[in-house]
mmCIF file of C-alpha atoms in Angstrom:
data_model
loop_
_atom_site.group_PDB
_atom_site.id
_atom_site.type_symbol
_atom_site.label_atom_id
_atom_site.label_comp_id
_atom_site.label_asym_id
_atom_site.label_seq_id
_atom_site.Cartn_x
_atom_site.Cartn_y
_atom_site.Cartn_z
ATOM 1 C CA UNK A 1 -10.725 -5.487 20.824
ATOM 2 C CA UNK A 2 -8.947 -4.679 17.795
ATOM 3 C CA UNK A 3 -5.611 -4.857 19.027
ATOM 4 C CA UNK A 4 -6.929 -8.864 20.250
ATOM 5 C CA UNK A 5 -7.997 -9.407 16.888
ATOM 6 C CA UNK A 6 -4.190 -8.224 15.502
ATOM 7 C CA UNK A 7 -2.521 -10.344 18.027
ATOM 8 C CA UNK A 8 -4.851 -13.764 17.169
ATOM 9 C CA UNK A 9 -4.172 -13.241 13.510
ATOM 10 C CA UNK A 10 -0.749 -12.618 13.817
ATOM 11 C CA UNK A 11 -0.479 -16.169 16.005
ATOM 12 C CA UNK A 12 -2.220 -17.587 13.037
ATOM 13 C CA UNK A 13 -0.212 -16.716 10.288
ATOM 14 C CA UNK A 14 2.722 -17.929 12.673
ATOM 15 C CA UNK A 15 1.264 -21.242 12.511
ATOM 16 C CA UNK A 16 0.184 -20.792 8.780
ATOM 17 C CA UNK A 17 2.156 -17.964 6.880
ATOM 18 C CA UNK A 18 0.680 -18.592 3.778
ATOM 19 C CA UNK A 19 -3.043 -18.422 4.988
ATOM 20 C CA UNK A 20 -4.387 -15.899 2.796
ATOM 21 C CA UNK A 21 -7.269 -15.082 4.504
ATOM 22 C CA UNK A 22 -5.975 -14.315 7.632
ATOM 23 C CA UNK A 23 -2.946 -12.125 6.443
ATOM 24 C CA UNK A 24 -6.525 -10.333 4.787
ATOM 25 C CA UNK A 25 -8.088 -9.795 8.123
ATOM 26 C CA UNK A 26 -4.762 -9.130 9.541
ATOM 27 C CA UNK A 27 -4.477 -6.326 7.089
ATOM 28 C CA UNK A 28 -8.306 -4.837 7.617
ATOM 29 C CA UNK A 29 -7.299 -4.741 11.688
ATOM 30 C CA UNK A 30 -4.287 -2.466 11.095
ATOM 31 C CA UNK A 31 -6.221 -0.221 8.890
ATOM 32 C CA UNK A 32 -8.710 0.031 11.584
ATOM 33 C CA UNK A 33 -5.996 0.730 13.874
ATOM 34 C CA UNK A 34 -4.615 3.283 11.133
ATOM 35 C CA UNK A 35 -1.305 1.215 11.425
ATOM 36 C CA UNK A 36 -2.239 1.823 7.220
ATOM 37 C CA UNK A 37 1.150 1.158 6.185
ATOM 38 C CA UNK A 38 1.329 -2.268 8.034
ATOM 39 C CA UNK A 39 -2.205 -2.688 6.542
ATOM 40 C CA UNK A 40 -0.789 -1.911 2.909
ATOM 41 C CA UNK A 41 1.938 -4.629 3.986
ATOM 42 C CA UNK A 42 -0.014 -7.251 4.668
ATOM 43 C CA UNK A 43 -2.603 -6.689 1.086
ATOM 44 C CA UNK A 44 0.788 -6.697 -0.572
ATOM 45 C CA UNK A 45 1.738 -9.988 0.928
ATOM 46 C CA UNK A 46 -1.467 -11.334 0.393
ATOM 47 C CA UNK A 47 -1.102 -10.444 -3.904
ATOM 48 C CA UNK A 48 2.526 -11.961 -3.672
ATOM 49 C CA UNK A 49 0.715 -15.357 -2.939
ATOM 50 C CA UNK A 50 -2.502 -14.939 -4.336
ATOM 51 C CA UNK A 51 -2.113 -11.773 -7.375
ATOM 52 C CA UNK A 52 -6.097 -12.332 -8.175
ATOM 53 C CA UNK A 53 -7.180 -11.750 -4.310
ATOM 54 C CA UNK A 54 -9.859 -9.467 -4.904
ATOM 55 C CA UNK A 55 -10.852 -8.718 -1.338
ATOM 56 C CA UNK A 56 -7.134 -7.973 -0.538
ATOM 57 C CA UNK A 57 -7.315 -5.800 -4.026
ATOM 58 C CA UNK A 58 -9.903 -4.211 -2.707
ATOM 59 C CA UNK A 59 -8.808 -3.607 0.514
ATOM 60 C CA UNK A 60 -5.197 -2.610 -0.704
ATOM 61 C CA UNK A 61 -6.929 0.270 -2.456
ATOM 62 C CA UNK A 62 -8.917 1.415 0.072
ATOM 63 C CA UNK A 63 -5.839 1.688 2.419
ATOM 64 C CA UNK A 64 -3.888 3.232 -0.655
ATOM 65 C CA UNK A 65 -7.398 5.763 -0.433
ATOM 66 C CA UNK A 66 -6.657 6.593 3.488
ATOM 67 C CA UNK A 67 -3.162 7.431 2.666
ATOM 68 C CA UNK A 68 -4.115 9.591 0.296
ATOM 69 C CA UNK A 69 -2.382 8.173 -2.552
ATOM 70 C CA UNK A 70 -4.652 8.473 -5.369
ATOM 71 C CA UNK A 71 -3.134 7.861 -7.841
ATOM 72 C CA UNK A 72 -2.068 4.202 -6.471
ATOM 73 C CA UNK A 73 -5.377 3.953 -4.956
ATOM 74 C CA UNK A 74 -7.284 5.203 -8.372
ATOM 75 C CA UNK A 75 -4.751 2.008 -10.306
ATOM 76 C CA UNK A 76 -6.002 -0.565 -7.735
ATOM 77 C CA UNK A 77 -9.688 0.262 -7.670
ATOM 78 C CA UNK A 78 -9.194 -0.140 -11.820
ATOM 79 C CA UNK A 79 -7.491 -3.059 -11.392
ATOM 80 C CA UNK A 80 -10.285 -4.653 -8.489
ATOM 81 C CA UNK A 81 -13.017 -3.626 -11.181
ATOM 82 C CA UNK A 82 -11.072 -6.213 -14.012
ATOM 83 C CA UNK A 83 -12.548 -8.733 -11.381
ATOM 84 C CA UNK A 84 -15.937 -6.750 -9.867
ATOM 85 C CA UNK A 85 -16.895 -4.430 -12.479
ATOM 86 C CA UNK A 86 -20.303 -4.416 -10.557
ATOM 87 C CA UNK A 87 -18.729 -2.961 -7.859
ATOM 88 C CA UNK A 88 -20.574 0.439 -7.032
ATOM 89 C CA UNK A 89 -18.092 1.324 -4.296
ATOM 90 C CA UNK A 90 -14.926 1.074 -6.647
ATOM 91 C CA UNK A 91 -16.598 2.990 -9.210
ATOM 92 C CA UNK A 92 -17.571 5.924 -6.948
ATOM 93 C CA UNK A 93 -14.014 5.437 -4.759
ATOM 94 C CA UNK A 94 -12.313 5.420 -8.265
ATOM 95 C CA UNK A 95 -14.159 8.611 -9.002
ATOM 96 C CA UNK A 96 -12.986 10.131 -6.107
ATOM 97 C CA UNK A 97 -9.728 9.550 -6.974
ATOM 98 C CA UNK A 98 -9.800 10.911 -10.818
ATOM 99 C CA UNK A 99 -11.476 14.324 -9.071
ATOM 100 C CA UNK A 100 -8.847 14.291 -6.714
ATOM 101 C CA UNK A 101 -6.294 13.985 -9.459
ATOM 102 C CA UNK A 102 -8.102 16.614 -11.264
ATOM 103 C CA UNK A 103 -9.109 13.640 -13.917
ATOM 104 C CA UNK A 104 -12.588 15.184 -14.265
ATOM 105 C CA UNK A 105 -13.520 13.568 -17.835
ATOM 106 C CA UNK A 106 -12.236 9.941 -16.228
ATOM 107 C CA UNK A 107 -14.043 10.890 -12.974
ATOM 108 C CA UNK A 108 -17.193 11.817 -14.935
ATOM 109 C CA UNK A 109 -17.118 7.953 -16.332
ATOM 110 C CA UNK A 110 -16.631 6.509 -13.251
ATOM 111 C CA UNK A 111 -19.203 8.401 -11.280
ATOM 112 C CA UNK A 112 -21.851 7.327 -14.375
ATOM 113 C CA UNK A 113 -20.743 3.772 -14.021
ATOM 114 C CA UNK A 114 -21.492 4.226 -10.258
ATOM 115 C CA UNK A 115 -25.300 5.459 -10.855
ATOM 116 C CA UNK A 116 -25.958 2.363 -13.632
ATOM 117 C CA UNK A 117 -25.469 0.054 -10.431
ATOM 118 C CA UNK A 118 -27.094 2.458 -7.907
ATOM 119 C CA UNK A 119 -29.078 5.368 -9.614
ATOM 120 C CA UNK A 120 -30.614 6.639 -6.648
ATOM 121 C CA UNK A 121 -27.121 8.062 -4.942
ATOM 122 C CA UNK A 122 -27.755 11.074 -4.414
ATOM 123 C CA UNK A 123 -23.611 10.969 -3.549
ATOM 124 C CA UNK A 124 -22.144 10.240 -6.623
ATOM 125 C CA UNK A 125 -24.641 12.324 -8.050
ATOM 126 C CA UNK A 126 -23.812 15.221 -6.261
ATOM 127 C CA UNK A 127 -19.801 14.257 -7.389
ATOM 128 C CA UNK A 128 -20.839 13.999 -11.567
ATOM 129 C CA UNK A 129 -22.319 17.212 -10.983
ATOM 130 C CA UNK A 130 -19.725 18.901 -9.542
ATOM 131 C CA UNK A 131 -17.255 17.383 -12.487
ATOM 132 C CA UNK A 132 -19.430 17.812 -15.631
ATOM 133 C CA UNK A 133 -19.443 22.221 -14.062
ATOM 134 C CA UNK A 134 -16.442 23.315 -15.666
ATOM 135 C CA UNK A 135 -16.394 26.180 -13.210
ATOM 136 C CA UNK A 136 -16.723 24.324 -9.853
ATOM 137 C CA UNK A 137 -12.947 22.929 -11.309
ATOM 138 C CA UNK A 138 -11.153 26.164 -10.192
ATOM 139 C CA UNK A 139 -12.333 25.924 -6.287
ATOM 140 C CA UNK A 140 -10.335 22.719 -5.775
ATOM 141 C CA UNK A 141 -6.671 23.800 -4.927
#
């Protein structure tokens, strides 16, 4: 079904290359597909166009989070929250990234933005907790 939905939006943006939109969904198919560096392609040629895109900002950091890239990843979710700074999944995905980094201090902010907007998460909760212990630093490689 996927592969249908990559093949329609690829006939679209044939007929329309500069259909924003489309080259958005294009780009959330691939990733679903884990084609995630043709997904990366097409949220890059979506900010070409349109450079204030947020759900292609968005999305282009989530790929950037499946590839492991955090620190590009951990830049675009910063960048998406300039736009959505009520965004509880950028703040907790941006979190992620800082603790992957090692960034505990910037992780610790990130994951305390995340609980303002949803204080019951018992996820990024367990993540602050796990930055603010000093000693739970030296088990991650």
């Amino acid at each position: 079904m996927l592969n249908s939905a990559v093949l329609a939006y690829k006939k679209s943006l044939h007929l329309r290359p500069s259909d924003v939109l489309v080259r958005d969904y294009l780009g959330q198919a691939l990733q679903s597909l884990g084609k995630r560096e043709e997904a990366l392609a097409s949220f890059d040629h979506v900010l070409t166009i349109d450079p204030t895109h947020t759900d292609a900002i968005y999305h282009r950091a989530d790929v950037l989070y499946d590839m492991e890239r955090w620190e590009e990843s951990e830049q675009a979710y910063t960048r998406y929250l300039e736009f959505e700074s009520a965004s509880y999944h950028a703040w907790f995905n941006r979190g992620l990234c800082n603790r992957f980094l090692r960034r505990f201090r910037d992780a610790v902010l990130c994951f305390e933005q995340a609980l303002s907007i949803r204080p019951k998460s018992d996820e990024a909760q367990k993540h602050l907790s796990y930055c603010l212990n000093p000693d739970s630093w030296l088990q991650d490689p």
